[in-house]
Amino acid sequence: MIQHWDLFLAPYKQAIDEMKVKLKGMRSQFTMQSEHSPIEFVTGRVKPIASILDKAARKGFSLEKLEEEMQDIAGVRMMCQFVDDIYRVVELLRIRNDFEIVEERDYISTKKSSGYRSYHVVIRYPVQTIDGEKKILVEIQIRTLAMNFWATIEHSLNYKYSGQFPKDIQERLVRAAEAAYLLDAEMSQIRGEIQEAQAIFSRKKENKDTD
Ligand code: 0O2
Ligand code: 0O2
């Protein structure tokens, strides 16, 4: 069984590794041109087997049809400084021709009832294997650092409480999500000033490097 899972998950792992190189490459291109990068950092993971089984049971997916039904066995996350950057990243993904976009879910204009905000793009990504090409689904979550902060903490508390939050904690999480939203709004407003400071910093660094 373990060997079966290894075989099943191998192309997902390969897709994550490749996507991380490609998306981090986009960041390097912006940095090289001394432009503000809409991508702050990129992470990726293959869903642990226990989580795959849990989610399949919860959603009634049949294990035979997992590759079509579970869209986030391979997951990539792109973190941005500003909300506007998220939409810029989505545009950058749309113009690529090394994968096909299957679905987009905008939980930013319509946040989830938990308070969760992020932009999800599901792609069909071709992996080259020794047995030929295999197309697999990869879920890309694009979010600001503030959205990521909130989601990471809410996610770990979710494990602790198995999704059943006591009422007061639930209310606090909703308030914290509002605070994260306000932080994003505030940061966008002072964005111009931040960018100016970053440009000065990177010019200083360049001068220092060439000294
Ligand atoms: P850098 O530029 O050195 O930070 P891999 O070893 O390639 O399989 P990777 O990419 O190291 O895996 O791990 P993962 O978990 O996919 O992504 C972690 C990356 O996210 C690391 O970058 C972390 O530095 C970066 N990261 C995590 N949290 C933060 C954060 O709060 N701020 C910033 N700026 N980066 C963060 P790398 O790849 O080590 O590159
Ligand atoms: P992981 O690996 O633990 O993060 P569903 O799973 O029913 O919510 P669906 O249709 O699979 O929904 O897709 P959706 O909601 O677009 O994406 C699911 C993923 O989004 C989750 O993966 C989380 O990563 C993230 N997410 C969605 N809602 C929330 C939320 O309220 N809080 C947090 N922290 N993350 C959320 P999984 O399955 O939890 O996997």
PDB file of C-alpha atoms and ligand atoms in Angstrom:
ATOM      1  CA  MET A   1       0.000   0.000   0.000  1.00  0.00           C
ATOM      2  CA  ILE A   2       2.816   2.388   0.990  1.00  0.00           C
ATOM      3  CA  GLN A   3       4.526   1.660  -2.320  1.00  0.00           C
ATOM      4  CA  HIS A   4       1.227   2.273  -4.133  1.00  0.00           C
ATOM      5  CA  TRP A   5       0.932   5.716  -2.499  1.00  0.00           C
ATOM      6  CA  ASP A   6       4.551   6.525  -3.351  1.00  0.00           C
ATOM      7  CA  LEU A   7       3.850   5.758  -7.000  1.00  0.00           C
ATOM      8  CA  PHE A   8       0.573   7.682  -6.966  1.00  0.00           C
ATOM      9  CA  LEU A   9       2.105  10.752  -5.303  1.00  0.00           C
ATOM     10  CA  ALA A  10       5.388  10.843  -7.286  1.00  0.00           C
ATOM     11  CA  PRO A  11       4.058  12.985 -10.189  1.00  0.00           C
ATOM     12  CA  TYR A  12       2.441  15.361  -7.663  1.00  0.00           C
ATOM     13  CA  LYS A  13       5.790  15.814  -5.939  1.00  0.00           C
ATOM     14  CA  GLN A  14       7.468  16.419  -9.276  1.00  0.00           C
ATOM     15  CA  ALA A  15       4.814  18.988 -10.246  1.00  0.00           C
ATOM     16  CA  ILE A  16       5.318  20.870  -6.954  1.00  0.00           C
ATOM     17  CA  ASP A  17       9.093  20.931  -7.371  1.00  0.00           C
ATOM     18  CA  GLU A  18       8.768  22.211 -10.943  1.00  0.00           C
ATOM     19  CA  MET A  19       6.111  24.806 -10.124  1.00  0.00           C
ATOM     20  CA  LYS A  20       8.184  26.149  -7.240  1.00  0.00           C
ATOM     21  CA  VAL A  21      11.176  26.670  -9.538  1.00  0.00           C
ATOM     22  CA  LYS A  22       8.966  28.358 -12.154  1.00  0.00           C
ATOM     23  CA  LEU A  23       7.152  30.666  -9.752  1.00  0.00           C
ATOM     24  CA  LYS A  24      10.278  31.569  -7.799  1.00  0.00           C
ATOM     25  CA  GLY A  25      11.785  32.308 -11.232  1.00  0.00           C
ATOM     26  CA  MET A  26       9.061  34.894 -11.827  1.00  0.00           C
ATOM     27  CA  ARG A  27      10.087  36.589  -8.599  1.00  0.00           C
ATOM     28  CA  SER A  28      13.763  36.629  -9.611  1.00  0.00           C
ATOM     29  CA  GLN A  29      12.865  38.258 -12.932  1.00  0.00           C
ATOM     30  CA  PHE A  30      11.170  41.161 -11.143  1.00  0.00           C
ATOM     31  CA  THR A  31      14.050  41.530  -8.700  1.00  0.00           C
ATOM     32  CA  MET A  32      16.572  41.457 -11.537  1.00  0.00           C
ATOM     33  CA  GLN A  33      14.737  44.331 -13.222  1.00  0.00           C
ATOM     34  CA  SER A  34      14.700  46.224  -9.884  1.00  0.00           C
ATOM     35  CA  GLU A  35      10.916  46.158 -10.009  1.00  0.00           C
ATOM     36  CA  HIS A  36       8.575  45.556  -7.112  1.00  0.00           C
ATOM     37  CA  SER A  37       7.845  41.808  -7.189  1.00  0.00           C
ATOM     38  CA  PRO A  38       4.159  40.970  -6.762  1.00  0.00           C
ATOM     39  CA  ILE A  39       5.430  37.643  -5.369  1.00  0.00           C
ATOM     40  CA  GLU A  40       6.987  37.727  -1.906  1.00  0.00           C
ATOM     41  CA  PHE A  41       7.642  34.002  -1.493  1.00  0.00           C
ATOM     42  CA  VAL A  42       6.418  30.649  -2.702  1.00  0.00           C
ATOM     43  CA  THR A  43       5.848  27.415  -0.802  1.00  0.00           C
ATOM     44  CA  GLY A  44       4.502  24.052  -1.821  1.00  0.00           C
ATOM     45  CA  ARG A  45       3.504  20.707  -0.434  1.00  0.00           C
ATOM     46  CA  VAL A  46       2.037  17.367  -1.372  1.00  0.00           C
ATOM     47  CA  LYS A  47      -0.968  16.706   0.852  1.00  0.00           C
ATOM     48  CA  PRO A  48      -0.097  14.124   3.534  1.00  0.00           C
ATOM     49  CA  ILE A  49      -1.753  10.723   2.946  1.00  0.00           C
ATOM     50  CA  ALA A  50      -3.749  10.965   6.203  1.00  0.00           C
ATOM     51  CA  SER A  51      -5.212  14.338   5.087  1.00  0.00           C
ATOM     52  CA  ILE A  52      -6.044  12.915   1.641  1.00  0.00           C
ATOM     53  CA  LEU A  53      -7.940  10.032   3.258  1.00  0.00           C
ATOM     54  CA  ASP A  54      -9.710  12.349   5.733  1.00  0.00           C
ATOM     55  CA  LYS A  55     -10.815  14.779   3.030  1.00  0.00           C
ATOM     56  CA  ALA A  56     -11.928  11.939   0.703  1.00  0.00           C
ATOM     57  CA  ALA A  57     -14.072  10.455   3.489  1.00  0.00           C
ATOM     58  CA  ARG A  58     -15.502  13.870   4.450  1.00  0.00           C
ATOM     59  CA  LYS A  59     -16.390  14.811   0.882  1.00  0.00           C
ATOM     60  CA  GLY A  60     -17.437  11.321  -0.257  1.00  0.00           C
ATOM     61  CA  PHE A  61     -14.756  11.099  -2.981  1.00  0.00           C
ATOM     62  CA  SER A  62     -14.056   7.612  -4.261  1.00  0.00           C
ATOM     63  CA  LEU A  63     -10.379   6.671  -4.006  1.00  0.00           C
ATOM     64  CA  GLU A  64     -10.427   5.491  -7.652  1.00  0.00           C
ATOM     65  CA  LYS A  65     -11.388   8.986  -8.829  1.00  0.00           C
ATOM     66  CA  LEU A  66      -9.127  10.955  -6.462  1.00  0.00           C
ATOM     67  CA  GLU A  67      -7.063  12.527  -9.217  1.00  0.00           C
ATOM     68  CA  GLU A  68     -10.108  14.199 -10.770  1.00  0.00           C
ATOM     69  CA  GLU A  69     -12.056  14.906  -7.595  1.00  0.00           C
ATOM     70  CA  MET A  70      -9.392  16.168  -5.185  1.00  0.00           C
ATOM     71  CA  GLN A  71      -7.927  19.338  -6.596  1.00  0.00           C
ATOM     72  CA  ASP A  72      -5.372  20.052  -3.881  1.00  0.00           C
ATOM     73  CA  ILE A  73      -3.270  16.883  -3.581  1.00  0.00           C
ATOM     74  CA  ALA A  74      -0.574  19.152  -4.987  1.00  0.00           C
ATOM     75  CA  GLY A  75      -0.700  22.621  -3.456  1.00  0.00           C
ATOM     76  CA  VAL A  76       1.380  25.695  -4.133  1.00  0.00           C
ATOM     77  CA  ARG A  77       1.064  28.950  -2.200  1.00  0.00           C
ATOM     78  CA  MET A  78       2.166  32.354  -3.426  1.00  0.00           C
ATOM     79  CA  MET A  79       2.447  35.116  -0.871  1.00  0.00           C
ATOM     80  CA  CYS A  80       2.144  38.783  -1.850  1.00  0.00           C
ATOM     81  CA  GLN A  81       2.689  42.035   0.005  1.00  0.00           C
ATOM     82  CA  PHE A  82      -0.435  43.773  -1.270  1.00  0.00           C
ATOM     83  CA  VAL A  83      -3.953  42.779  -2.329  1.00  0.00           C
ATOM     84  CA  ASP A  84      -3.394  44.359  -5.785  1.00  0.00           C
ATOM     85  CA  ASP A  85      -0.377  42.086  -6.240  1.00  0.00           C
ATOM     86  CA  ILE A  86      -2.666  39.055  -6.004  1.00  0.00           C
ATOM     87  CA  TYR A  87      -4.599  40.111  -9.095  1.00  0.00           C
ATOM     88  CA  ARG A  88      -1.345  40.877 -10.887  1.00  0.00           C
ATOM     89  CA  VAL A  89      -0.117  37.350 -10.072  1.00  0.00           C
ATOM     90  CA  VAL A  90      -3.400  35.873 -11.362  1.00  0.00           C
ATOM     91  CA  GLU A  91      -2.886  37.781 -14.634  1.00  0.00           C
ATOM     92  CA  LEU A  92       0.668  36.439 -14.852  1.00  0.00           C
ATOM     93  CA  LEU A  93      -0.633  32.896 -14.385  1.00  0.00           C
ATOM     94  CA  ARG A  94      -3.332  33.379 -17.045  1.00  0.00           C
ATOM     95  CA  ILE A  95      -0.820  34.325 -19.748  1.00  0.00           C
ATOM     96  CA  ARG A  96       1.472  31.329 -19.185  1.00  0.00           C
ATOM     97  CA  ASN A  97       1.246  28.453 -21.607  1.00  0.00           C
ATOM     98  CA  ASP A  98       2.904  25.672 -19.637  1.00  0.00           C
ATOM     99  CA  PHE A  99      -0.378  24.708 -17.944  1.00  0.00           C
ATOM    100  CA  GLU A 100      -4.102  25.204 -18.312  1.00  0.00           C
ATOM    101  CA  ILE A 101      -6.322  26.971 -15.783  1.00  0.00           C
ATOM    102  CA  VAL A 102      -9.271  24.773 -14.833  1.00  0.00           C
ATOM    103  CA  GLU A 103     -10.990  26.917 -12.227  1.00  0.00           C
ATOM    104  CA  GLU A 104     -10.592  30.124 -10.236  1.00  0.00           C
ATOM    105  CA  ARG A 105     -12.148  30.761  -6.831  1.00  0.00           C
ATOM    106  CA  ASP A 106     -12.047  34.295  -5.524  1.00  0.00           C
ATOM    107  CA  TYR A 107     -12.386  34.179  -1.733  1.00  0.00           C
ATOM    108  CA  ILE A 108     -11.168  37.775  -1.558  1.00  0.00           C
ATOM    109  CA  SER A 109     -14.159  39.573  -3.009  1.00  0.00           C
ATOM    110  CA  THR A 110     -16.323  36.915  -1.319  1.00  0.00           C
ATOM    111  CA  LYS A 111     -14.641  35.720   1.853  1.00  0.00           C
ATOM    112  CA  LYS A 112     -15.607  32.416   3.461  1.00  0.00           C
ATOM    113  CA  SER A 113     -17.832  32.487   6.553  1.00  0.00           C
ATOM    114  CA  SER A 114     -14.801  31.492   8.667  1.00  0.00           C
ATOM    115  CA  GLY A 115     -13.181  34.791   7.618  1.00  0.00           C
ATOM    116  CA  TYR A 116     -10.809  32.997   5.206  1.00  0.00           C
ATOM    117  CA  ARG A 117      -9.562  35.087   2.280  1.00  0.00           C
ATOM    118  CA  SER A 118      -7.354  33.930  -0.619  1.00  0.00           C
ATOM    119  CA  TYR A 119      -7.509  33.586  -4.387  1.00  0.00           C
ATOM    120  CA  HIS A 120      -7.451  29.961  -5.569  1.00  0.00           C
ATOM    121  CA  VAL A 121      -6.439  28.945  -9.078  1.00  0.00           C
ATOM    122  CA  VAL A 122      -6.669  25.271 -10.035  1.00  0.00           C
ATOM    123  CA  ILE A 123      -4.450  24.277 -12.945  1.00  0.00           C
ATOM    124  CA  ARG A 124      -3.947  21.147 -15.026  1.00  0.00           C
ATOM    125  CA  TYR A 125      -0.195  20.697 -15.165  1.00  0.00           C
ATOM    126  CA  PRO A 126       1.607  18.310 -17.541  1.00  0.00           C
ATOM    127  CA  VAL A 127       4.320  16.251 -15.850  1.00  0.00           C
ATOM    128  CA  GLN A 128       6.791  14.385 -18.059  1.00  0.00           C
ATOM    129  CA  THR A 129       7.348  10.865 -16.728  1.00  0.00           C
ATOM    130  CA  ILE A 130       9.238   7.874 -18.111  1.00  0.00           C
ATOM    131  CA  ASP A 131       5.812   6.479 -19.068  1.00  0.00           C
ATOM    132  CA  GLY A 132       4.864   9.606 -20.996  1.00  0.00           C
ATOM    133  CA  GLU A 133       3.012  12.789 -20.106  1.00  0.00           C
ATOM    134  CA  LYS A 134       0.640  12.831 -17.144  1.00  0.00           C
ATOM    135  CA  LYS A 135      -1.627  15.796 -16.477  1.00  0.00           C
ATOM    136  CA  ILE A 136      -2.408  16.448 -12.842  1.00  0.00           C
ATOM    137  CA  LEU A 137      -4.353  19.072 -10.912  1.00  0.00           C
ATOM    138  CA  VAL A 138      -2.475  21.594  -8.769  1.00  0.00           C
ATOM    139  CA  GLU A 139      -4.189  24.146  -6.518  1.00  0.00           C
ATOM    140  CA  ILE A 140      -2.417  27.512  -6.311  1.00  0.00           C
ATOM    141  CA  GLN A 141      -3.438  29.660  -3.353  1.00  0.00           C
ATOM    142  CA  ILE A 142      -2.513  33.319  -3.714  1.00  0.00           C
ATOM    143  CA  ARG A 143      -2.743  35.511  -0.634  1.00  0.00           C
ATOM    144  CA  THR A 144      -1.208  38.455   1.174  1.00  0.00           C
ATOM    145  CA  LEU A 145       1.120  38.006   4.133  1.00  0.00           C
ATOM    146  CA  ALA A 146      -1.721  39.119   6.436  1.00  0.00           C
ATOM    147  CA  MET A 147      -4.149  36.592   4.913  1.00  0.00           C
ATOM    148  CA  ASN A 148      -1.450  33.936   5.283  1.00  0.00           C
ATOM    149  CA  PHE A 149      -0.829  34.832   8.915  1.00  0.00           C
ATOM    150  CA  TRP A 150      -4.526  34.481   9.710  1.00  0.00           C
ATOM    151  CA  ALA A 151      -5.013  31.265   7.683  1.00  0.00           C
ATOM    152  CA  THR A 152      -1.952  29.580   9.180  1.00  0.00           C
ATOM    153  CA  ILE A 153      -3.092  30.202  12.739  1.00  0.00           C
ATOM    154  CA  GLU A 154      -6.735  29.365  12.051  1.00  0.00           C
ATOM    155  CA  HIS A 155      -5.610  26.154  10.334  1.00  0.00           C
ATOM    156  CA  SER A 156      -3.528  25.013  13.300  1.00  0.00           C
ATOM    157  CA  LEU A 157      -6.345  25.853  15.740  1.00  0.00           C
ATOM    158  CA  ASN A 158      -8.690  23.916  13.470  1.00  0.00           C
ATOM    159  CA  TYR A 159      -6.586  20.812  14.061  1.00  0.00           C
ATOM    160  CA  LYS A 160      -6.586  21.400  17.789  1.00  0.00           C
ATOM    161  CA  TYR A 161     -10.380  21.754  17.937  1.00  0.00           C
ATOM    162  CA  SER A 162     -11.114  19.331  15.036  1.00  0.00           C
ATOM    163  CA  GLY A 163     -13.033  22.074  13.254  1.00  0.00           C
ATOM    164  CA  GLN A 164     -15.417  22.625  16.200  1.00  0.00           C
ATOM    165  CA  PHE A 165     -14.343  25.966  17.638  1.00  0.00           C
ATOM    166  CA  PRO A 166     -15.803  27.153  20.939  1.00  0.00           C
ATOM    167  CA  LYS A 167     -18.049  30.161  20.209  1.00  0.00           C
ATOM    168  CA  ASP A 168     -15.729  32.764  21.781  1.00  0.00           C
ATOM    169  CA  ILE A 169     -12.739  31.538  19.757  1.00  0.00           C
ATOM    170  CA  GLN A 170     -14.776  31.558  16.577  1.00  0.00           C
ATOM    171  CA  GLU A 171     -15.798  35.163  17.243  1.00  0.00           C
ATOM    172  CA  ARG A 172     -12.203  36.140  17.963  1.00  0.00           C
ATOM    173  CA  LEU A 173     -11.078  34.520  14.724  1.00  0.00           C
ATOM    174  CA  VAL A 174     -13.689  36.476  12.776  1.00  0.00           C
ATOM    175  CA  ARG A 175     -12.473  39.671  14.480  1.00  0.00           C
ATOM    176  CA  ALA A 176      -8.863  38.734  13.726  1.00  0.00           C
ATOM    177  CA  ALA A 177      -9.816  38.210  10.066  1.00  0.00           C
ATOM    178  CA  GLU A 178     -11.328  41.720  10.042  1.00  0.00           C
ATOM    179  CA  ALA A 179      -8.108  43.079  11.562  1.00  0.00           C
ATOM    180  CA  ALA A 180      -6.081  41.313   8.843  1.00  0.00           C
ATOM    181  CA  TYR A 181      -8.405  42.851   6.232  1.00  0.00           C
ATOM    182  CA  LEU A 182      -7.890  46.321   7.731  1.00  0.00           C
ATOM    183  CA  LEU A 183      -4.135  45.768   7.836  1.00  0.00           C
ATOM    184  CA  ASP A 184      -4.165  44.939   4.110  1.00  0.00           C
ATOM    185  CA  ALA A 185      -6.289  48.010   3.352  1.00  0.00           C
ATOM    186  CA  GLU A 186      -4.008  50.251   5.407  1.00  0.00           C
ATOM    187  CA  MET A 187      -0.855  48.809   3.803  1.00  0.00           C
ATOM    188  CA  SER A 188      -2.294  49.360   0.314  1.00  0.00           C
ATOM    189  CA  GLN A 189      -2.865  53.004   1.184  1.00  0.00           C
ATOM    190  CA  ILE A 190       0.699  53.572   2.258  1.00  0.00           C
ATOM    191  CA  ARG A 191       1.991  51.346  -0.520  1.00  0.00           C
ATOM    192  CA  GLY A 192       3.499  54.223  -2.446  1.00  0.00           C
ATOM    193  CA  GLU A 193       5.595  55.229   0.522  1.00  0.00           C
ATOM    194  CA  ILE A 194       6.708  51.659   1.184  1.00  0.00           C
ATOM    195  CA  GLN A 195       7.753  51.164  -2.440  1.00  0.00           C
ATOM    196  CA  GLU A 196       9.721  54.371  -2.380  1.00  0.00           C
ATOM    197  CA  ALA A 197      11.554  53.216   0.736  1.00  0.00           C
ATOM    198  CA  GLN A 198      12.236  49.817  -0.852  1.00  0.00           C
ATOM    199  CA  ALA A 199      13.623  51.449  -4.007  1.00  0.00           C
ATOM    200  CA  ILE A 200      15.991  53.593  -1.926  1.00  0.00           C
ATOM    201  CA  PHE A 201      17.053  50.529   0.077  1.00  0.00           C
ATOM    202  CA  SER A 202      17.765  48.442  -3.036  1.00  0.00           C
ATOM    203  CA  ARG A 203      19.686  51.337  -4.678  1.00  0.00           C
ATOM    204  CA  LYS A 204      21.788  51.657  -1.513  1.00  0.00           C
ATOM    205  CA  LYS A 205      22.379  47.897  -1.524  1.00  0.00           C
ATOM    206  CA  GLU A 206      23.397  47.967  -5.209  1.00  0.00           C
ATOM    207  CA  ASN A 207      25.843  50.808  -4.558  1.00  0.00           C
ATOM    208  CA  LYS A 208      27.275  48.916  -1.600  1.00  0.00           C
ATOM    209  CA  ASP A 209      27.634  45.725  -3.676  1.00  0.00           C
ATOM    210  CA  THR A 210      29.499  47.552  -6.429  1.00  0.00           C
ATOM    211  CA  ASP A 211      31.761  49.422  -4.002  1.00  0.00           C
TER     212      ASP A 211
HETATM  213  P1  0O2 B   1      14.757  31.722   0.670  1.00  0.00           P
HETATM  214  O1  0O2 B   1      14.767  32.790  -0.380  1.00  0.00           O
HETATM  215  O2  0O2 B   1      16.106  31.188   1.008  1.00  0.00           O
HETATM  216  O3  0O2 B   1      13.963  32.096   1.865  1.00  0.00           O
HETATM  217  P2  0O2 B   1      12.536  22.893  -0.866  1.00  0.00           P
HETATM  218  O4  0O2 B   1      13.733  22.777   0.044  1.00  0.00           O
HETATM  219  O5  0O2 B   1      12.818  23.663  -2.134  1.00  0.00           O
HETATM  220  O6  0O2 B   1      11.797  21.621  -1.084  1.00  0.00           O
HETATM  221  P3  0O2 B   1      11.481  25.215   0.313  1.00  0.00           P
HETATM  222  O7  0O2 B   1      11.094  26.060  -0.843  1.00  0.00           O
HETATM  223  O8  0O2 B   1      12.722  25.551   1.060  1.00  0.00           O
HETATM  224  O9  0O2 B   1      11.502  23.718  -0.099  1.00  0.00           O
HETATM  225  O10 0O2 B   1      10.332  25.091   1.370  1.00  0.00           O
HETATM  226  P4  0O2 B   1       8.824  25.484   1.348  1.00  0.00           P
HETATM  227  O11 0O2 B   1       8.266  25.010   2.651  1.00  0.00           O
HETATM  228  O12 0O2 B   1       8.112  25.089   0.117  1.00  0.00           O
HETATM  229  O13 0O2 B   1       8.892  27.043   1.354  1.00  0.00           O
HETATM  230  C1  0O2 B   1       9.525  27.689   2.336  1.00  0.00           C
HETATM  231  C2  0O2 B   1      10.023  28.954   1.701  1.00  0.00           C
HETATM  232  O14 0O2 B   1       9.175  29.999   2.111  1.00  0.00           O
HETATM  233  C3  0O2 B   1      11.398  29.252   2.184  1.00  0.00           C
HETATM  234  O15 0O2 B   1      12.085  29.901   1.144  1.00  0.00           O
HETATM  235  C4  0O2 B   1      11.149  30.231   3.298  1.00  0.00           C
HETATM  236  O16 0O2 B   1      12.234  31.086   3.493  1.00  0.00           O
HETATM  237  C5  0O2 B   1       9.966  30.980   2.755  1.00  0.00           C
HETATM  238  N1  0O2 B   1       9.185  31.599   3.823  1.00  0.00           N
HETATM  239  C6  0O2 B   1       8.448  30.988   4.764  1.00  0.00           C
HETATM  240  N2  0O2 B   1       7.884  31.897   5.571  1.00  0.00           N
HETATM  241  C7  0O2 B   1       8.271  33.110   5.121  1.00  0.00           C
HETATM  242  C8  0O2 B   1       7.978  34.451   5.525  1.00  0.00           C
HETATM  243  O17 0O2 B   1       7.227  34.693   6.469  1.00  0.00           O
HETATM  244  N3  0O2 B   1       8.564  35.448   4.790  1.00  0.00           N
HETATM  245  C9  0O2 B   1       9.360  35.201   3.720  1.00  0.00           C
HETATM  246  N4  0O2 B   1       9.877  36.223   3.014  1.00  0.00           N
HETATM  247  N5  0O2 B   1       9.657  33.948   3.310  1.00  0.00           N
HETATM  248  C10 0O2 B   1       9.117  32.921   4.005  1.00  0.00           C
HETATM  249  P5  0O2 B   1      13.383  29.265   0.502  1.00  0.00           P
HETATM  250  O18 0O2 B   1      12.971  28.404  -0.626  1.00  0.00           O
HETATM  251  O19 0O2 B   1      14.205  28.634   1.537  1.00  0.00           O
HETATM  252  O20 0O2 B   1      14.051  30.529  -0.116  1.00  0.00           O
HETATM  253  P1  0O2 B   2      -4.796  21.699   3.813  1.00  0.00           P
HETATM  254  O1  0O2 B   2      -3.751  20.977   3.088  1.00  0.00           O
HETATM  255  O2  0O2 B   2      -4.963  21.216   5.204  1.00  0.00           O
HETATM  256  O3  0O2 B   2      -4.688  23.176   3.684  1.00  0.00           O
HETATM  257  P2  0O2 B   2     -13.099  22.683   1.390  1.00  0.00           P
HETATM  258  O4  0O2 B   2     -11.908  21.795   1.573  1.00  0.00           O
HETATM  259  O5  0O2 B   2     -14.400  22.026   1.570  1.00  0.00           O
HETATM  260  O6  0O2 B   2     -12.974  23.974   2.209  1.00  0.00           O
HETATM  261  P3  0O2 B   2     -12.587  22.786  -1.492  1.00  0.00           P
HETATM  262  O7  0O2 B   2     -13.743  22.743  -2.433  1.00  0.00           O
HETATM  263  O8  0O2 B   2     -11.702  21.598  -1.436  1.00  0.00           O
HETATM  264  O9  0O2 B   2     -13.151  23.220  -0.078  1.00  0.00           O
HETATM  265  O10 0O2 B   2     -11.706  23.971  -1.949  1.00  0.00           O
HETATM  266  P4  0O2 B   2     -11.332  25.366  -1.378  1.00  0.00           P
HETATM  267  O11 0O2 B   2     -12.186  25.812  -0.247  1.00  0.00           O
HETATM  268  O12 0O2 B   2     -11.210  26.272  -2.545  1.00  0.00           O
HETATM  269  O13 0O2 B   2      -9.880  25.060  -0.875  1.00  0.00           O
HETATM  270  C1  0O2 B   2      -9.613  24.291   0.234  1.00  0.00           C
HETATM  271  C2  0O2 B   2      -8.306  24.765   0.825  1.00  0.00           C
HETATM  272  O14 0O2 B   2      -8.369  26.181   1.027  1.00  0.00           O
HETATM  273  C3  0O2 B   2      -8.091  24.183   2.193  1.00  0.00           C
HETATM  274  O15 0O2 B   2      -7.384  23.003   2.069  1.00  0.00           O
HETATM  275  C4  0O2 B   2      -7.264  25.242   2.890  1.00  0.00           C
HETATM  276  O16 0O2 B   2      -5.915  25.165   2.510  1.00  0.00           O
HETATM  277  C5  0O2 B   2      -7.861  26.495   2.318  1.00  0.00           C
HETATM  278  N1  0O2 B   2      -9.013  26.929   3.114  1.00  0.00           N
HETATM  279  C6  0O2 B   2     -10.300  26.972   2.729  1.00  0.00           C
HETATM  280  N2  0O2 B   2     -11.076  27.455   3.719  1.00  0.00           N
HETATM  281  C7  0O2 B   2     -10.272  27.726   4.759  1.00  0.00           C
HETATM  282  C8  0O2 B   2     -10.498  28.252   6.073  1.00  0.00           C
HETATM  283  O17 0O2 B   2     -11.616  28.569   6.500  1.00  0.00           O
HETATM  284  N3  0O2 B   2      -9.397  28.388   6.867  1.00  0.00           N
HETATM  285  C9  0O2 B   2      -8.148  28.059   6.433  1.00  0.00           C
HETATM  286  N4  0O2 B   2      -7.129  28.232   7.284  1.00  0.00           N
HETATM  287  N5  0O2 B   2      -7.909  27.529   5.210  1.00  0.00           N
HETATM  288  C10 0O2 B   2      -8.957  27.381   4.386  1.00  0.00           C
HETATM  289  P5  0O2 B   2      -7.553  21.821   3.113  1.00  0.00           P
HETATM  290  O18 0O2 B   2      -8.380  20.758   2.524  1.00  0.00           O
HETATM  291  O19 0O2 B   2      -7.926  22.361   4.436  1.00  0.00           O
HETATM  292  O20 0O2 B   2      -6.120  21.249   3.085  1.00  0.00           O
END
